[in-house]
Short mmCIF file of C-alpha atoms in Angstrom, two decimals:
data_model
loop_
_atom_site.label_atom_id
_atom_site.label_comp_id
_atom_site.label_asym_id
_atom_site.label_seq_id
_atom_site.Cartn_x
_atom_site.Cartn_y
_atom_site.Cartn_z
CA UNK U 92 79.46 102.37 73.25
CA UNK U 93 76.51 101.11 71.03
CA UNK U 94 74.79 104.75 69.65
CA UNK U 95 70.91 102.92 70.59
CA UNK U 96 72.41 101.81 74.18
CA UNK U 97 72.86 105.73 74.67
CA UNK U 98 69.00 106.23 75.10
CA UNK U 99 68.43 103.39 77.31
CA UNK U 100 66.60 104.32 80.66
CA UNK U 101 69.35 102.72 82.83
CA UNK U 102 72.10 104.29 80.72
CA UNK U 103 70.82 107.54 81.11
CA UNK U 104 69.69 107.06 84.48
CA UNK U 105 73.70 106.15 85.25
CA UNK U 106 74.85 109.29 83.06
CA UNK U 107 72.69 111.41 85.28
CA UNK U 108 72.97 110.07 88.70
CA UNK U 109 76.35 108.01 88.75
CA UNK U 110 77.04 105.22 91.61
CA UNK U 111 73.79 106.93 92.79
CA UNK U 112 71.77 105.70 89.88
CA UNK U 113 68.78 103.24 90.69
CA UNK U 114 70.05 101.47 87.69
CA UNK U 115 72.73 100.50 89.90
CA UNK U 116 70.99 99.61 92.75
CA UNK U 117 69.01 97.37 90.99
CA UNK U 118 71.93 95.59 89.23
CA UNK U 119 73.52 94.66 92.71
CA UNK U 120 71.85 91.30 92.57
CA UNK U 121 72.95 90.62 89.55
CA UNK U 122 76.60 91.48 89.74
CA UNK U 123 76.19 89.43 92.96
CA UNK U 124 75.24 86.53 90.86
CA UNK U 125 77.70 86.93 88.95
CA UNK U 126 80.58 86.80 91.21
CA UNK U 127 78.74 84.76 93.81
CA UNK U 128 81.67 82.60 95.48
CA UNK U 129 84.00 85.49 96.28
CA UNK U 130 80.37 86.99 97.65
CA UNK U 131 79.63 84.01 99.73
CA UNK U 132 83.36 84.06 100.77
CA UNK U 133 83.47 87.70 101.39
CA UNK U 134 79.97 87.21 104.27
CA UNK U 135 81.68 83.91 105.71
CA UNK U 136 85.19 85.60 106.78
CA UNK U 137 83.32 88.74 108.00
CA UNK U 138 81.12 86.43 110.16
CA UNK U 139 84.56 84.85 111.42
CA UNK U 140 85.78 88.30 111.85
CA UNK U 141 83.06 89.87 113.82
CA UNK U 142 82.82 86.93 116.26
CA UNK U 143 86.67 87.17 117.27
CA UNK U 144 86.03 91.09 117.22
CA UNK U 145 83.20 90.71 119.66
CA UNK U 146 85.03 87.96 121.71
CA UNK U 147 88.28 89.77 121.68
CA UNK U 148 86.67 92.67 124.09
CA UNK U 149 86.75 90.43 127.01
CA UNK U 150 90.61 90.35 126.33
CA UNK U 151 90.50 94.87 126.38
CA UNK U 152 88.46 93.87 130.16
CA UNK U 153 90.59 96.00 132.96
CA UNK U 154 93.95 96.88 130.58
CA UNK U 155 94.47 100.01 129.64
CA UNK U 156 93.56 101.63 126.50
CA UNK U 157 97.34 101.63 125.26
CA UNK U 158 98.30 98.10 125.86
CA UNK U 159 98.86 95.69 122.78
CA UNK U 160 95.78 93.98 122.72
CA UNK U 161 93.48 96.93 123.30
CA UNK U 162 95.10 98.75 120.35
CA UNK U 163 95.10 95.66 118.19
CA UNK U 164 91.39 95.03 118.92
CA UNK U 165 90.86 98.94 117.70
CA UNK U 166 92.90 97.93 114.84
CA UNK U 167 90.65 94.76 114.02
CA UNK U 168 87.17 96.98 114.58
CA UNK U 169 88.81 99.08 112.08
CA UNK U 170 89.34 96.55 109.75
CA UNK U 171 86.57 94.47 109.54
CA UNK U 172 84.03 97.88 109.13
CA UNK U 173 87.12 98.98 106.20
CA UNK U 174 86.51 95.41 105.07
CA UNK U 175 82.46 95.65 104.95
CA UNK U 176 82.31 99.03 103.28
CA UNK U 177 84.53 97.28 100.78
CA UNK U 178 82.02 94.93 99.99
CA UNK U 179 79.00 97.24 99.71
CA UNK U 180 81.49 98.91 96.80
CA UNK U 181 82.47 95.97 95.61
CA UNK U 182 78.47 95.38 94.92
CA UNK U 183 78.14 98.68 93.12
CA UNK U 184 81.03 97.62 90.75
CA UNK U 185 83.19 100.29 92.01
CA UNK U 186 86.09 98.32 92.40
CA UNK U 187 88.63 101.53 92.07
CA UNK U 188 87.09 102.59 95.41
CA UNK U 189 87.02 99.15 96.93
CA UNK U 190 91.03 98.83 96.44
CA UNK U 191 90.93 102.10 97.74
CA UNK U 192 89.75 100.84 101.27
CA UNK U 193 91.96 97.63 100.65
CA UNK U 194 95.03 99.44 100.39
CA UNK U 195 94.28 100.60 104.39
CA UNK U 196 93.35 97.15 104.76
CA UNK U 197 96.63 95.76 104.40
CA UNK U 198 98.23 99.04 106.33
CA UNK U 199 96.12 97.66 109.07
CA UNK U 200 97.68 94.04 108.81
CA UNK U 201 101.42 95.65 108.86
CA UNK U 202 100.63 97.39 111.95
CA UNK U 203 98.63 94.08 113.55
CA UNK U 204 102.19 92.33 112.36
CA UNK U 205 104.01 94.25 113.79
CA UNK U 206 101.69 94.33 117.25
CA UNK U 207 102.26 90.35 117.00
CA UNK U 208 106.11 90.44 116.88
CA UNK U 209 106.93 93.22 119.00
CA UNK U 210 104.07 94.29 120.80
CA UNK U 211 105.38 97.24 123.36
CA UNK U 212 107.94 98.73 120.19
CA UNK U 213 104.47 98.76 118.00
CA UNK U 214 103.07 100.56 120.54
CA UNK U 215 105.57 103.05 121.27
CA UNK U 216 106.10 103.41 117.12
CA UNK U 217 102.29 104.39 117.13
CA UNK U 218 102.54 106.95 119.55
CA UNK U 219 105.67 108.24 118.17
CA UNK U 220 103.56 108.56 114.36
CA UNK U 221 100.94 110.45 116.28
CA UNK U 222 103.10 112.91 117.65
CA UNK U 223 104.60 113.55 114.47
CA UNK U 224 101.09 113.66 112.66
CA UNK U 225 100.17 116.47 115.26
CA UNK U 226 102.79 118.06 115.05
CA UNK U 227 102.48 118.86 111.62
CA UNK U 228 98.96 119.33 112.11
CA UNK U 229 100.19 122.11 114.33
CA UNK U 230 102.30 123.52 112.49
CA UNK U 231 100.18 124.35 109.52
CA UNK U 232 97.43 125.72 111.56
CA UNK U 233 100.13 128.11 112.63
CA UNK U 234 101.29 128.92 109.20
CA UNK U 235 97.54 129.04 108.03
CA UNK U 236 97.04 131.81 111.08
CA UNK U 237 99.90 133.62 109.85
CA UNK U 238 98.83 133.56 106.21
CA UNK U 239 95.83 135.07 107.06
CA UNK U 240 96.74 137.36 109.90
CA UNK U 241 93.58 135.75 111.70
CA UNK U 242 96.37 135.02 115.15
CA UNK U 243 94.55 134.16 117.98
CA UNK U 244 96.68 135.25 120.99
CA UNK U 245 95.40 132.12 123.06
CA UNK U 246 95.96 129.20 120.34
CA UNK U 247 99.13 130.81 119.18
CA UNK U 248 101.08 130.64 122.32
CA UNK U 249 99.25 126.98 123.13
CA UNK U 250 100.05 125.52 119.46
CA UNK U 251 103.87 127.00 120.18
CA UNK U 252 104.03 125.35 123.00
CA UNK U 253 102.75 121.65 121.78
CA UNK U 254 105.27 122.11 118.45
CA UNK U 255 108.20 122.88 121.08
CA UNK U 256 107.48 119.82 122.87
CA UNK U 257 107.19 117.61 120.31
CA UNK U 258 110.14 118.56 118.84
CA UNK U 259 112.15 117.61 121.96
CA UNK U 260 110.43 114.54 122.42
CA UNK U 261 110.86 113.50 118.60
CA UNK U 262 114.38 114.65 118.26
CA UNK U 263 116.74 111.41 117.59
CA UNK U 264 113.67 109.09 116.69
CA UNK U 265 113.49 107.34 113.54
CA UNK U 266 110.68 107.83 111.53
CA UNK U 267 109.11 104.53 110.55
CA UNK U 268 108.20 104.24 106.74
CA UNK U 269 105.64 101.77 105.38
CA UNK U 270 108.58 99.31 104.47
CA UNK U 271 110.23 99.84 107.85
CA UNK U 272 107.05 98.94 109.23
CA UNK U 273 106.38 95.68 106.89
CA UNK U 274 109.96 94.63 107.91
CA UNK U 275 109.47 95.14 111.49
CA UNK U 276 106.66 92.94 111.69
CA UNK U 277 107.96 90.41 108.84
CA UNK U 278 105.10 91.24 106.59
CA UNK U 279 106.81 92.20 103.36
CA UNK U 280 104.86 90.17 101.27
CA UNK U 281 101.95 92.19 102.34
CA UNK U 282 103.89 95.33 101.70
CA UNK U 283 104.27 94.23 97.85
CA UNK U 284 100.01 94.41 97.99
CA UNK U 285 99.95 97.79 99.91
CA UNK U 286 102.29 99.30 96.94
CA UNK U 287 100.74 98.10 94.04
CA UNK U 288 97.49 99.20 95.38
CA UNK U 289 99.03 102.73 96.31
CA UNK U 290 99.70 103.29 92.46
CA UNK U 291 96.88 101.07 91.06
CA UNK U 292 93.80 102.81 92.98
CA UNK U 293 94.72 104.88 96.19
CA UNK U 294 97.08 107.42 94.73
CA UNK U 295 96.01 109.67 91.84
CA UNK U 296 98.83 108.44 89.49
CA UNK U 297 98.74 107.79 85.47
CA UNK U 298 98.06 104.60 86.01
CA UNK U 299 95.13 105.19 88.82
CA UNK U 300 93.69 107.17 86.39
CA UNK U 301 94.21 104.77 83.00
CA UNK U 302 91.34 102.99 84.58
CA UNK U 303 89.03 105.35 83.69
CA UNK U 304 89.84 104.91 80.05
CA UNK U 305 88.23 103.07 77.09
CA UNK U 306 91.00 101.99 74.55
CA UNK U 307 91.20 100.77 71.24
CA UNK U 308 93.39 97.81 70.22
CA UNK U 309 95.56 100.23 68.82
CA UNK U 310 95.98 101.97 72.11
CA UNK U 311 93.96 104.99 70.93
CA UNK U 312 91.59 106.75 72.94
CA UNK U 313 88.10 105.20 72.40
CA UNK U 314 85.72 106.87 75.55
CA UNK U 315 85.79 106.69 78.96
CA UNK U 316 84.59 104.24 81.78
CA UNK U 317 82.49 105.79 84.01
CA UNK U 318 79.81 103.17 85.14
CA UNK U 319 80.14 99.78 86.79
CA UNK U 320 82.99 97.38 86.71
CA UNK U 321 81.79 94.37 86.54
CA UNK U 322 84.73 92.36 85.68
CA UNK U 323 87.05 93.64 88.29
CA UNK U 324 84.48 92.55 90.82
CA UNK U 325 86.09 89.13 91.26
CA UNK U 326 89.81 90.38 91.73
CA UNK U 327 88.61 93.41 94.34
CA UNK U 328 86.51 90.84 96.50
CA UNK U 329 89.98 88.31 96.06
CA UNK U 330 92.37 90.91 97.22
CA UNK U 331 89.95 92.28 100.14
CA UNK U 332 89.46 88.70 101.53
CA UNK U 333 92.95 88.48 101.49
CA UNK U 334 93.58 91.73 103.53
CA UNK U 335 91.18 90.94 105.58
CA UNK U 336 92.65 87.50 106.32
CA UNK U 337 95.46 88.74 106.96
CA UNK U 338 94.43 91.04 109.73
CA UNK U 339 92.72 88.22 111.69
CA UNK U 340 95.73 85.96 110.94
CA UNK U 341 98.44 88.63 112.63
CA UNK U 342 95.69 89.48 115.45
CA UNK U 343 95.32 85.83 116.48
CA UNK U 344 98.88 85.87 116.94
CA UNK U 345 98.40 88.40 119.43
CA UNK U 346 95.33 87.14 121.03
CA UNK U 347 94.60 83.48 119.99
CA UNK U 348 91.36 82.94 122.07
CA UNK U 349 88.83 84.45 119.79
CA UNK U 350 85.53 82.88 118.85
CA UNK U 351 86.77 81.96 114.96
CA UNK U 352 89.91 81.59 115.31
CA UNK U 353 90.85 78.43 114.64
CA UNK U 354 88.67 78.78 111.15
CA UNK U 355 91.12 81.34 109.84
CA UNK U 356 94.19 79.46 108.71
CA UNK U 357 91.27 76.95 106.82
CA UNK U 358 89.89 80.44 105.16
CA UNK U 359 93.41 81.27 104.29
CA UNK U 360 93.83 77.78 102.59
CA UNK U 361 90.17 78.11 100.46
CA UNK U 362 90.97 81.44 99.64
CA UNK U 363 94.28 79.74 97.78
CA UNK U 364 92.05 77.78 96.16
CA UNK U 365 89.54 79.83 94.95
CA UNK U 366 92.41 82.24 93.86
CA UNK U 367 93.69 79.91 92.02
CA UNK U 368 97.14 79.51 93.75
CA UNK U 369 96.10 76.49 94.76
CA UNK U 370 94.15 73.20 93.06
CA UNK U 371 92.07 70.49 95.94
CA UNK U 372 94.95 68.07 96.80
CA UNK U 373 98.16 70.48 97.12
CA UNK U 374 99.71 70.56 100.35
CA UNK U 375 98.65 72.72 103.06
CA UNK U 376 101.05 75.73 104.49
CA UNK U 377 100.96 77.78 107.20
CA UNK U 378 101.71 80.74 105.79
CA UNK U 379 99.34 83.31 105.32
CA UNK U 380 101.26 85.51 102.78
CA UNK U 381 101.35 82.90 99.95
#
């Protein structure tokens, strides 16, 4: 960095305070601005989103809480607040932390997928990950408690008695992987996003943390980056609208009478466009992984 742009107010206001910084806050309007369409885009498919949300309770009316369209509309609540928060980062410039959210974004659509294609194995696969995720949750409470000789003789027994039952209950299931779960709902294309975002931003990794660096054409070290990314703005906003898309593209295939959403597969085609995948004239597909 410039040696004078080290004493500027908003410089050291950033230094100090980080993402916190009214430097920042007063830059969002700018870095709007800047990346205005993908803005504009980003508040048009929420709107879409939030009116099939909201329409899509009258669908949860009288089921129970474990059918496929109740869970899916969890799933799509989910989402769209995942998708928001992503935006207010996005703002900010912190675009490591909006892929962050992304990366759950498209978890969501693999599970929505698979809810589409198989609805009553999605939901039994579900339950079966929560049992498993207790389980282990279980388990190293117990091991914690034993650690610390702090055994409770009412938890112990009770915490016993849930890992014992779980372990009957999970023996000869298959645990269902990320990829198993993209294949089962035919949504491997969005499984290629979910990785390179698990490496790129979610997972602290070499290359999660490369972003943090300044480097010299040489490939020396030259600093670090610390403050607002205002170049990445554009591709965070692109991939979250896609996620997002996505989502409200495998829940309408569950549940296809939601205010918005007819609008979505016209979304998914301007999104192509403003992408770049696609120039004004190029035939139209249905599918929303291309």
């Amino acid at each position: 960095m410039n040696p004078e742009l080290e004493t500027h107010p908003a410089i050291l206001s950033i230094r100090r305070d980080g993402f916190l910084s009214e430097a920042i806050a007063r830059m969002v309007p700018r870095l709007r601005e800047l990346n205005q369409q993908w803005f504009d885009f980003a508040d048009r498919i929420n709107g879409v989103g939030q009116r099939i949300m909201n329409s899509a309770e009258a669908a949860c009316i009288g089921h129970s809480t474990h059918e496929p369209i109740c869970i899916a509309t969890r799933f799509l609540i989910r989402t769209l607040s995942g998708f928001q928060a992503a935006v207010l980062l996005a703002e900010r410039g912190m675009t490591l932390e909006t892929e962050t959210l992304v990366r759950g974004l498209y978890e969501n659509s693999l599970w929505l997928s698979y809810l589409h294609t198989a609805p009553i194995a999605a939901v039994e696969a579900l339950r079966i990950d929560e049992l498993r995720s207790q389980r282990r949750r279980d388990r190293a409470l117990l091991a914690q408690m034993a650690r610390s000789g702090a055994s409770d003789p009412t938890l112990v027994p009770f915490l016993e008695a849930r890992v014992a039952t779980a372990d009957r209950e999970l023996r000869g299931q298959p645990r269902l992987g990320i990829e198993a779960l993209a294949a089962e709902g035919q949504s491997d294309d969005f499984y290629m996003f979910y990785k390179m975002l698990s490496s790129g931003s979610a997972h602290p990794s070499f290359h999660s943390l490369a972003r943090h660096l300044e480097m010299n054409p040489d490939g020396s070290w030259s600093g670090h980056v610390t403050g607002p990314d205002g170049d990445g703005i554009a591709r965070a906003l692109t991939l979250a609208s896609h996620a997002l898309l996505a989502c409200l593209a495998a829940f309408n295939g569950t549940w296809p009478l939601g205010d918005g959403a007819n609008a979505v597969q016209d979304l998914l085609e301007e999104h192509l466009r403003l992408a770049g995948v696609r120039v004004d004239g190029e035939p139209q597909t249905t599918e929303a992984s291309e």
